[in-house]
PDB file of C-alpha atoms in Angstrom:
ATOM      1  CA  MET A   1      15.731  -0.220  10.641  1.00 83.00           C
ATOM      2  CA  ASN A   2      13.737  -2.043   7.957  1.00 93.00           C
ATOM      3  CA  PRO A   3      16.171  -2.846   5.097  1.00 94.00           C
ATOM      4  CA  ARG A   4      13.413  -3.402   2.531  1.00 97.00           C
ATOM      5  CA  LEU A   5      11.876   0.007   3.205  1.00 97.00           C
ATOM      6  CA  GLU A   6      15.335   1.556   3.173  1.00 96.00           C
ATOM      7  CA  ARG A   7      15.885   0.210  -0.357  1.00 97.00           C
ATOM      8  CA  ILE A   8      12.603   1.781  -1.457  1.00 97.00           C
ATOM      9  CA  LYS A   9      13.538   5.102   0.122  1.00 97.00           C
ATOM     10  CA  GLU A  10      16.880   5.029  -1.683  1.00 97.00           C
ATOM     11  CA  LYS A  11      15.174   4.519  -5.041  1.00 97.00           C
ATOM     12  CA  ILE A  12      12.823   7.405  -4.324  1.00 97.00           C
ATOM     13  CA  LYS A  13      15.771   9.599  -3.316  1.00 97.00           C
ATOM     14  CA  ASN A  14      17.412   8.779  -6.653  1.00 97.00           C
ATOM     15  CA  GLY A  15      14.276   9.675  -8.618  1.00 97.00           C
ATOM     16  CA  GLN A  16      13.514   6.104  -9.682  1.00 97.00           C
ATOM     17  CA  PRO A  17       9.969   4.708  -9.840  1.00 97.00           C
ATOM     18  CA  VAL A  18       9.116   2.192  -7.113  1.00 98.00           C
ATOM     19  CA  ILE A  19       6.864  -0.459  -8.638  1.00 98.00           C
ATOM     20  CA  GLY A  20       4.727  -3.360  -7.472  1.00 98.00           C
ATOM     21  CA  VAL A  21       1.712  -5.543  -8.222  1.00 98.00           C
ATOM     22  CA  PHE A  22      -1.756  -5.977  -6.733  1.00 97.00           C
ATOM     23  CA  VAL A  23      -1.898  -9.525  -5.339  1.00 97.00           C
ATOM     24  CA  GLU A  24      -5.426 -10.902  -4.915  1.00 96.00           C
ATOM     25  CA  LEU A  25      -5.073 -14.627  -5.663  1.00 96.00           C
ATOM     26  CA  ALA A  26      -4.685 -16.875  -2.637  1.00 95.00           C
ATOM     27  CA  ASP A  27      -1.568 -18.832  -3.624  1.00 96.00           C
ATOM     28  CA  SER A  28       1.463 -17.225  -1.962  1.00 97.00           C
ATOM     29  CA  SER A  29       3.733 -18.207  -4.836  1.00 97.00           C
ATOM     30  CA  ILE A  30       2.264 -15.149  -6.597  1.00 97.00           C
ATOM     31  CA  SER A  31       3.940 -12.820  -4.084  1.00 98.00           C
ATOM     32  CA  GLU A  32       7.151 -14.813  -4.421  1.00 98.00           C
ATOM     33  CA  ILE A  33       7.064 -14.342  -8.203  1.00 98.00           C
ATOM     34  CA  VAL A  34       6.457 -10.605  -7.713  1.00 98.00           C
ATOM     35  CA  GLY A  35       9.604 -10.382  -5.602  1.00 98.00           C
ATOM     36  CA  TYR A  36      11.747 -12.548  -7.869  1.00 98.00           C
ATOM     37  CA  SER A  37      10.644 -10.506 -10.898  1.00 97.00           C
ATOM     38  CA  GLY A  38      12.362  -7.454  -9.438  1.00 97.00           C
ATOM     39  CA  CYS A  39       9.347  -5.580  -8.136  1.00 98.00           C
ATOM     40  CA  ASP A  40       9.844  -3.431  -5.053  1.00 98.00           C
ATOM     41  CA  PHE A  41       6.653  -4.480  -3.283  1.00 98.00           C
ATOM     42  CA  ALA A  42       3.688  -6.823  -3.355  1.00 98.00           C
ATOM     43  CA  TRP A  43       0.322  -5.226  -2.542  1.00 98.00           C
ATOM     44  CA  ILE A  44      -1.310  -8.102  -0.650  1.00 98.00           C
ATOM     45  CA  ASP A  45      -5.020  -7.401  -0.743  1.00 96.00           C
ATOM     46  CA  SER A  46      -7.160  -8.600   2.157  1.00 92.00           C
ATOM     47  CA  GLU A  47      -9.857  -6.039   1.335  1.00 90.00           C
ATOM     48  CA  HIS A  48     -10.816  -7.472  -2.063  1.00 89.00           C
ATOM     49  CA  GLY A  49      -8.459 -10.431  -2.330  1.00 82.00           C
ATOM     50  CA  MET A  50      -9.439 -14.086  -1.974  1.00 84.00           C
ATOM     51  CA  MET A  51      -7.320 -15.029   1.038  1.00 91.00           C
ATOM     52  CA  ASP A  52      -7.686 -15.779   4.730  1.00 92.00           C
ATOM     53  CA  ARG A  53      -5.298 -14.979   7.609  1.00 92.00           C
ATOM     54  CA  ARG A  54      -3.009 -17.928   7.037  1.00 95.00           C
ATOM     55  CA  GLU A  55      -2.773 -17.118   3.347  1.00 96.00           C
ATOM     56  CA  ILE A  56      -1.953 -13.478   4.099  1.00 96.00           C
ATOM     57  CA  TYR A  57       0.760 -14.726   6.450  1.00 97.00           C
ATOM     58  CA  HIS A  58       2.235 -16.901   3.719  1.00 98.00           C
ATOM     59  CA  HIS A  59       2.092 -14.036   1.197  1.00 98.00           C
ATOM     60  CA  VAL A  60       4.019 -11.773   3.585  1.00 98.00           C
ATOM     61  CA  MET A  61       6.706 -14.404   4.064  1.00 98.00           C
ATOM     62  CA  ALA A  62       6.904 -15.177   0.348  1.00 98.00           C
ATOM     63  CA  ALA A  63       7.227 -11.542  -0.733  1.00 98.00           C
ATOM     64  CA  GLN A  64       9.895 -10.712   1.814  1.00 98.00           C
ATOM     65  CA  SER A  65      11.843 -13.918   1.200  1.00 97.00           C
ATOM     66  CA  ALA A  66      11.927 -13.029  -2.501  1.00 98.00           C
ATOM     67  CA  GLY A  67      13.361  -9.609  -1.705  1.00 97.00           C
ATOM     68  CA  CYS A  68      10.447  -7.172  -1.909  1.00 98.00           C
ATOM     69  CA  CYS A  69       8.295  -5.338   0.596  1.00 98.00           C
ATOM     70  CA  ALA A  70       5.007  -6.829   1.734  1.00 98.00           C
ATOM     71  CA  PHE A  71       2.296  -4.173   1.903  1.00 98.00           C
ATOM     72  CA  VAL A  72      -1.027  -5.528   3.190  1.00 98.00           C
ATOM     73  CA  ARG A  73      -4.292  -3.743   2.457  1.00 97.00           C
ATOM     74  CA  VAL A  74      -6.646  -4.337   5.380  1.00 96.00           C
ATOM     75  CA  PRO A  75     -10.461  -4.038   5.346  1.00 92.00           C
ATOM     76  CA  GLY A  76     -10.773  -1.265   7.947  1.00 91.00           C
ATOM     77  CA  VAL A  77      -9.040   0.935  10.501  1.00 91.00           C
ATOM     78  CA  GLU A  78     -10.100  -0.505  13.869  1.00 85.00           C
ATOM     79  CA  TYR A  79      -7.246  -2.093  15.813  1.00 84.00           C
ATOM     80  CA  TYR A  80      -8.977  -5.471  16.177  1.00 84.00           C
ATOM     81  CA  GLN A  81      -9.161  -5.721  12.381  1.00 84.00           C
ATOM     82  CA  ILE A  82      -5.421  -5.461  11.837  1.00 91.00           C
ATOM     83  CA  LYS A  83      -3.452  -6.450  14.960  1.00 90.00           C
ATOM     84  CA  ASN A  84      -2.997 -10.017  13.753  1.00 91.00           C
ATOM     85  CA  THR A  85      -1.695  -8.744  10.411  1.00 95.00           C
ATOM     86  CA  LEU A  86       0.738  -6.377  12.123  1.00 95.00           C
ATOM     87  CA  ASP A  87       2.168  -9.248  14.151  1.00 94.00           C
ATOM     88  CA  MET A  88       2.966 -11.060  10.887  1.00 95.00           C
ATOM     89  CA  GLY A  89       5.680  -8.467  10.253  1.00 95.00           C
ATOM     90  CA  PRO A  90       4.561  -6.733   7.021  1.00 97.00           C
ATOM     91  CA  ASP A  91       6.411  -3.677   5.725  1.00 98.00           C
ATOM     92  CA  GLY A  92       3.286  -1.574   5.328  1.00 98.00           C
ATOM     93  CA  ILE A  93      -0.403  -1.459   6.175  1.00 97.00           C
ATOM     94  CA  ILE A  94      -2.704   0.078   3.558  1.00 98.00           C
ATOM     95  CA  PHE A  95      -5.973   1.580   4.779  1.00 97.00           C
ATOM     96  CA  PRO A  96      -8.797   1.984   2.228  1.00 96.00           C
ATOM     97  CA  PHE A  97     -11.131   4.985   2.128  1.00 96.00           C
ATOM     98  CA  VAL A  98      -9.361   7.243   4.604  1.00 97.00           C
ATOM     99  CA  ASN A  99     -11.856  10.032   4.025  1.00 97.00           C
ATOM    100  CA  THR A 100     -11.523  12.124   7.183  1.00 98.00           C
ATOM    101  CA  PRO A 101      -8.816  13.136   9.660  1.00 97.00           C
ATOM    102  CA  GLU A 102     -10.703  11.168  12.322  1.00 97.00           C
ATOM    103  CA  ILE A 103     -10.392   7.962  10.306  1.00 97.00           C
ATOM    104  CA  ALA A 104      -6.727   8.787   9.702  1.00 97.00           C
ATOM    105  CA  ARG A 105      -6.016   9.144  13.427  1.00 97.00           C
ATOM    106  CA  THR A 106      -7.837   5.886  14.191  1.00 96.00           C
ATOM    107  CA  ALA A 107      -5.693   4.102  11.601  1.00 96.00           C
ATOM    108  CA  VAL A 108      -2.463   5.409  13.126  1.00 96.00           C
ATOM    109  CA  GLN A 109      -3.602   4.459  16.630  1.00 95.00           C
ATOM    110  CA  ALA A 110      -4.328   0.906  15.463  1.00 95.00           C
ATOM    111  CA  CYS A 111      -0.700   0.531  14.313  1.00 94.00           C
ATOM    112  CA  THR A 112       0.933   2.257  17.276  1.00 94.00           C
ATOM    113  CA  TYR A 113       1.753   1.056  20.776  1.00 93.00           C
ATOM    114  CA  PRO A 114       0.385   2.974  23.800  1.00 93.00           C
ATOM    115  CA  GLN A 115       3.659   4.749  24.648  1.00 91.00           C
ATOM    116  CA  ASP A 116       3.345   6.485  21.256  1.00 90.00           C
ATOM    117  CA  GLY A 117      -0.333   7.290  21.711  1.00 90.00           C
ATOM    118  CA  GLY A 118      -1.791   4.205  20.068  1.00 92.00           C
ATOM    119  CA  LYS A 119      -3.951   1.182  20.844  1.00 90.00           C
ATOM    120  CA  ARG A 120      -1.875  -1.636  19.371  1.00 91.00           C
ATOM    121  CA  GLY A 121      -1.850  -4.700  21.605  1.00 89.00           C
ATOM    122  CA  LEU A 122       1.406  -6.343  22.600  1.00 90.00           C
ATOM    123  CA  GLY A 123       1.982  -9.678  20.855  1.00 88.00           C
ATOM    124  CA  PRO A 124       4.465  -9.428  18.002  1.00 90.00           C
ATOM    125  CA  LEU A 125       5.465 -12.828  16.674  1.00 90.00           C
ATOM    126  CA  ARG A 126       7.006 -12.919  13.232  1.00 93.00           C
ATOM    127  CA  ALA A 127       7.629  -9.164  13.550  1.00 92.00           C
ATOM    128  CA  ILE A 128      10.346  -9.990  16.122  1.00 93.00           C
ATOM    129  CA  LYS A 129      11.562 -13.078  14.246  1.00 92.00           C
ATOM    130  CA  TYR A 130       9.605 -15.332  16.618  1.00 94.00           C
ATOM    131  CA  GLY A 131      11.556 -14.052  19.619  1.00 93.00           C
ATOM    132  CA  VAL A 132      15.051 -13.938  18.108  1.00 95.00           C
ATOM    133  CA  ASP A 133      14.816 -10.117  18.336  1.00 93.00           C
ATOM    134  CA  ASP A 134      14.168  -8.435  21.669  1.00 93.00           C
ATOM    135  CA  GLU A 135      10.467  -7.673  22.032  1.00 93.00           C
ATOM    136  CA  MET A 136      10.780  -4.428  23.991  1.00 92.00           C
ATOM    137  CA  THR A 137      13.455  -3.068  21.672  1.00 92.00           C
ATOM    138  CA  TRP A 138      11.025  -3.710  18.799  1.00 89.00           C
ATOM    139  CA  VAL A 139       8.236  -1.906  20.648  1.00 91.00           C
ATOM    140  CA  GLN A 140      10.403   1.204  20.938  1.00 91.00           C
ATOM    141  CA  THR A 141      11.042   1.389  17.178  1.00 89.00           C
ATOM    142  CA  ALA A 142       7.920  -0.275  15.718  1.00 90.00           C
ATOM    143  CA  LYS A 143       6.069   2.912  14.776  1.00 88.00           C
ATOM    144  CA  ASP A 144       8.487   3.526  11.892  1.00 89.00           C
ATOM    145  CA  GLU A 145       9.207  -0.100  10.964  1.00 92.00           C
ATOM    146  CA  VAL A 146       5.853  -0.411   9.191  1.00 95.00           C
ATOM    147  CA  TRP A 147       4.549   2.221   6.777  1.00 97.00           C
ATOM    148  CA  LYS A 148       1.035   3.460   7.470  1.00 98.00           C
ATOM    149  CA  ILE A 149      -0.498   4.142   4.067  1.00 98.00           C
ATOM    150  CA  PHE A 150      -3.773   6.048   3.550  1.00 98.00           C
ATOM    151  CA  GLN A 151      -5.782   5.579   0.387  1.00 98.00           C
ATOM    152  CA  ILE A 152      -7.347   8.694  -1.115  1.00 98.00           C
ATOM    153  CA  GLU A 153     -10.161   7.312  -3.247  1.00 96.00           C
ATOM    154  CA  CYS A 154     -13.240   9.508  -3.031  1.00 94.00           C
ATOM    155  CA  MET A 155     -14.047  13.218  -3.178  1.00 96.00           C
ATOM    156  CA  GLU A 156     -14.692  13.429   0.567  1.00 96.00           C
ATOM    157  CA  ALA A 157     -11.060  12.452   1.113  1.00 97.00           C
ATOM    158  CA  VAL A 158      -9.957  15.037  -1.443  1.00 97.00           C
ATOM    159  CA  GLU A 159     -11.876  17.723   0.430  1.00 97.00           C
ATOM    160  CA  ASN A 160     -10.093  16.720   3.659  1.00 98.00           C
ATOM    161  CA  LEU A 161      -6.723  16.089   2.044  1.00 98.00           C
ATOM    162  CA  ASP A 162      -4.718  18.758   3.872  1.00 97.00           C
ATOM    163  CA  ALA A 163      -5.826  17.549   7.302  1.00 98.00           C
ATOM    164  CA  ILE A 164      -5.333  13.871   6.386  1.00 98.00           C
ATOM    165  CA  ALA A 165      -1.796  14.550   5.142  1.00 98.00           C
ATOM    166  CA  ALA A 166      -0.978  16.373   8.376  1.00 98.00           C
ATOM    167  CA  THR A 167      -1.876  13.334  10.531  1.00 97.00           C
ATOM    168  CA  GLU A 168       0.971  12.499  12.880  1.00 96.00           C
ATOM    169  CA  GLY A 169       2.343   9.022  12.189  1.00 96.00           C
ATOM    170  CA  VAL A 170       1.308   8.590   8.540  1.00 97.00           C
ATOM    171  CA  HIS A 171       4.028   7.615   6.054  1.00 98.00           C
ATOM    172  CA  SER A 172       2.301   7.634   2.689  1.00 98.00           C
ATOM    173  CA  LEU A 173      -0.791   8.720   0.744  1.00 98.00           C
ATOM    174  CA  PHE A 174      -2.008   6.617  -2.182  1.00 98.00           C
ATOM    175  CA  VAL A 175      -4.409   7.910  -4.843  1.00 98.00           C
ATOM    176  CA  GLY A 176      -6.810   5.166  -5.980  1.00 95.00           C
ATOM    177  CA  PRO A 177      -7.997   6.107  -9.487  1.00 94.00           C
ATOM    178  CA  GLY A 178     -10.667   3.397  -9.692  1.00 91.00           C
ATOM    179  CA  ASP A 179     -12.809   4.384  -6.722  1.00 90.00           C
ATOM    180  CA  LEU A 180     -11.974   8.055  -7.214  1.00 92.00           C
ATOM    181  CA  GLY A 181     -13.512   7.686 -10.655  1.00 88.00           C
ATOM    182  CA  MET A 182     -16.526   5.898  -9.181  1.00 92.00           C
ATOM    183  CA  SER A 183     -17.139   8.802  -6.827  1.00 90.00           C
ATOM    184  CA  ASN A 184     -17.318  10.993  -9.952  1.00 88.00           C
ATOM    185  CA  PHE A 185     -19.713   8.649 -11.753  1.00 86.00           C
ATOM    186  CA  ASP A 186     -21.509  11.553 -13.442  1.00 90.00           C
ATOM    187  CA  LYS A 187     -18.335  12.757 -15.191  1.00 88.00           C
ATOM    188  CA  THR A 188     -16.992  11.772 -18.610  1.00 93.00           C
ATOM    189  CA  PRO A 189     -13.891   9.552 -18.829  1.00 93.00           C
ATOM    190  CA  GLU A 190     -11.854  12.610 -19.806  1.00 95.00           C
ATOM    191  CA  GLU A 191     -13.136  14.580 -16.820  1.00 93.00           C
ATOM    192  CA  LYS A 192     -12.396  11.671 -14.489  1.00 93.00           C
ATOM    193  CA  ALA A 193      -8.841  11.438 -15.827  1.00 94.00           C
ATOM    194  CA  ALA A 194      -8.340  15.178 -15.296  1.00 96.00           C
ATOM    195  CA  ILE A 195      -9.620  14.954 -11.699  1.00 95.00           C
ATOM    196  CA  THR A 196      -7.326  12.013 -10.982  1.00 96.00           C
ATOM    197  CA  GLU A 197      -4.331  13.920 -12.324  1.00 97.00           C
ATOM    198  CA  GLN A 198      -5.198  16.957 -10.194  1.00 97.00           C
ATOM    199  CA  VAL A 199      -5.472  14.820  -7.077  1.00 97.00           C
ATOM    200  CA  GLN A 200      -2.214  13.016  -7.842  1.00 98.00           C
ATOM    201  CA  ARG A 201      -0.413  16.335  -8.233  1.00 98.00           C
ATOM    202  CA  ARG A 202      -1.919  17.656  -5.002  1.00 98.00           C
ATOM    203  CA  VAL A 203      -0.927  14.504  -3.115  1.00 98.00           C
ATOM    204  CA  GLY A 204       2.573  14.852  -4.546  1.00 98.00           C
ATOM    205  CA  GLU A 205       2.757  18.424  -3.254  1.00 98.00           C
ATOM    206  CA  LEU A 206       1.505  17.470   0.203  1.00 98.00           C
ATOM    207  CA  ALA A 207       3.902  14.545   0.372  1.00 97.00           C
ATOM    208  CA  LYS A 208       6.782  16.916  -0.279  1.00 97.00           C
ATOM    209  CA  LYS A 209       5.472  19.377   2.306  1.00 97.00           C
ATOM    210  CA  HIS A 210       5.022  16.797   5.065  1.00 98.00           C
ATOM    211  CA  GLY A 211       7.915  14.452   4.261  1.00 97.00           C
ATOM    212  CA  LEU A 212       5.631  11.635   3.064  1.00 98.00           C
ATOM    213  CA  TYR A 213       5.691   9.226   0.133  1.00 98.00           C
ATOM    214  CA  ALA A 214       3.055   9.499  -2.598  1.00 98.00           C
ATOM    215  CA  GLY A 215       1.613   6.513  -4.438  1.00 98.00           C
ATOM    216  CA  SER A 216      -0.861   5.744  -7.221  1.00 98.00           C
ATOM    217  CA  CYS A 217      -1.535   3.380 -10.146  1.00 98.00           C
ATOM    218  CA  ALA A 218       0.483   3.326 -13.372  1.00 97.00           C
ATOM    219  CA  GLY A 219       0.407   1.246 -16.516  1.00 96.00           C
ATOM    220  CA  MET A 220       2.791  -1.582 -17.349  1.00 96.00           C
ATOM    221  CA  ASN A 221       5.254   0.621 -19.198  1.00 96.00           C
ATOM    222  CA  LYS A 222       8.067   3.051 -18.498  1.00 97.00           C
ATOM    223  CA  ALA A 223       6.293   6.088 -19.948  1.00 97.00           C
ATOM    224  CA  SER A 224       3.333   5.724 -17.597  1.00 97.00           C
ATOM    225  CA  CYS A 225       5.573   5.344 -14.540  1.00 98.00           C
ATOM    226  CA  TYR A 226       7.651   8.391 -15.412  1.00 97.00           C
ATOM    227  CA  GLU A 227       4.525  10.401 -16.133  1.00 97.00           C
ATOM    228  CA  LEU A 228       3.473   9.768 -12.528  1.00 98.00           C
ATOM    229  CA  LEU A 229       6.950  10.671 -11.276  1.00 98.00           C
ATOM    230  CA  GLY A 230       6.413  14.018 -12.973  1.00 97.00           C
ATOM    231  CA  ARG A 231       3.252  14.488 -10.907  1.00 98.00           C
ATOM    232  CA  GLY A 232       5.142  13.911  -7.652  1.00 98.00           C
ATOM    233  CA  ILE A 233       4.184  10.238  -7.270  1.00 98.00           C
ATOM    234  CA  HIS A 234       6.975   8.052  -5.878  1.00 98.00           C
ATOM    235  CA  TRP A 235       5.603   4.510  -5.835  1.00 98.00           C
ATOM    236  CA  MET A 236       3.045   2.827  -8.034  1.00 98.00           C
ATOM    237  CA  THR A 237       1.210  -0.399  -8.784  1.00 98.00           C
ATOM    238  CA  ILE A 238       1.573  -1.439 -12.412  1.00 98.00           C
ATOM    239  CA  ALA A 239      -0.703  -4.490 -12.655  1.00 96.00           C
ATOM    240  CA  GLN A 240      -2.964  -6.985 -10.885  1.00 96.00           C
ATOM    241  CA  ASP A 241      -1.979 -10.638 -10.656  1.00 96.00           C
ATOM    242  CA  ALA A 242      -5.122 -12.188 -12.171  1.00 95.00           C
ATOM    243  CA  ARG A 243      -5.250  -9.644 -14.993  1.00 95.00           C
ATOM    244  CA  ILE A 244      -1.627 -10.256 -15.946  1.00 96.00           C
ATOM    245  CA  PHE A 245      -2.544 -13.905 -16.436  1.00 95.00           C
ATOM    246  CA  SER A 246      -5.930 -13.356 -18.098  1.00 97.00           C
ATOM    247  CA  ASP A 247      -4.758 -10.569 -20.427  1.00 96.00           C
ATOM    248  CA  THR A 248      -1.710 -12.529 -21.568  1.00 96.00           C
ATOM    249  CA  LEU A 249      -3.688 -15.731 -22.055  1.00 96.00           C
ATOM    250  CA  LYS A 250      -6.564 -13.987 -23.832  1.00 96.00           C
ATOM    251  CA  LYS A 251      -4.168 -12.328 -26.272  1.00 96.00           C
ATOM    252  CA  ALA A 252      -2.374 -15.625 -26.929  1.00 96.00           C
ATOM    253  CA  VAL A 253      -5.657 -17.444 -27.605  1.00 97.00           C
ATOM    254  CA  GLN A 254      -6.847 -14.667 -29.941  1.00 97.00           C
ATOM    255  CA  ASP A 255      -3.557 -14.672 -31.849  1.00 96.00           C
ATOM    256  CA  ILE A 256      -3.667 -18.455 -32.259  1.00 97.00           C
ATOM    257  CA  ASN A 257      -7.284 -18.475 -33.405  1.00 96.00           C
ATOM    258  CA  GLU A 258      -6.961 -15.662 -35.932  1.00 89.00           C
TER     259      GLU A 258
END
């Protein structure tokens, strides 16, 4: 049983927002700060983020040591793209652009050992505390020790949402407003916002139906987080590391120079 995920589940059960930060900068102290600040998870981004394998490894350790979950967004769904990350012992793997049920099944297979129908290769290292835990005991429980998270971020995924949500082995669906908006590039900002809200509510409904956890992006304030809770969203990113720094610094410089 993963104690960090259990804490998140307890917050969700109690109707509390589960919050975290996009981490894209390479220095792992960022993920440590995220954990020490009281966030529930660090979203460690190896799709867009500026980090290599060793840096991802250090981010995972830093986040977990500081008390929060380490969710790693990987660049794709093929098993060879993520097996090294899985062996680092993260709490969740986030798959971008899960647009079809076929992609969804491939993602689950990449995270799952053969006895559970997957293709994951045997070689856990940090995931079994470097051998302190029994390897074969871990193999028997691993499929639920790491959340498999599918991003819903284009209209093709929305069209296939029911089938994606029904994928055996998935734990969470996450609505990505940015790319969802890009896939509706011909719409006005108001229309894009309305579409995002509709998709969030639909994901919330499907999460309830299938026993999943729903995620999306909120603002850095209580009202925004609770607005998403009202749409059926359980967990949410509230900021990005570099933008926290740049926005705060920019405002300070402007205030000083006025």
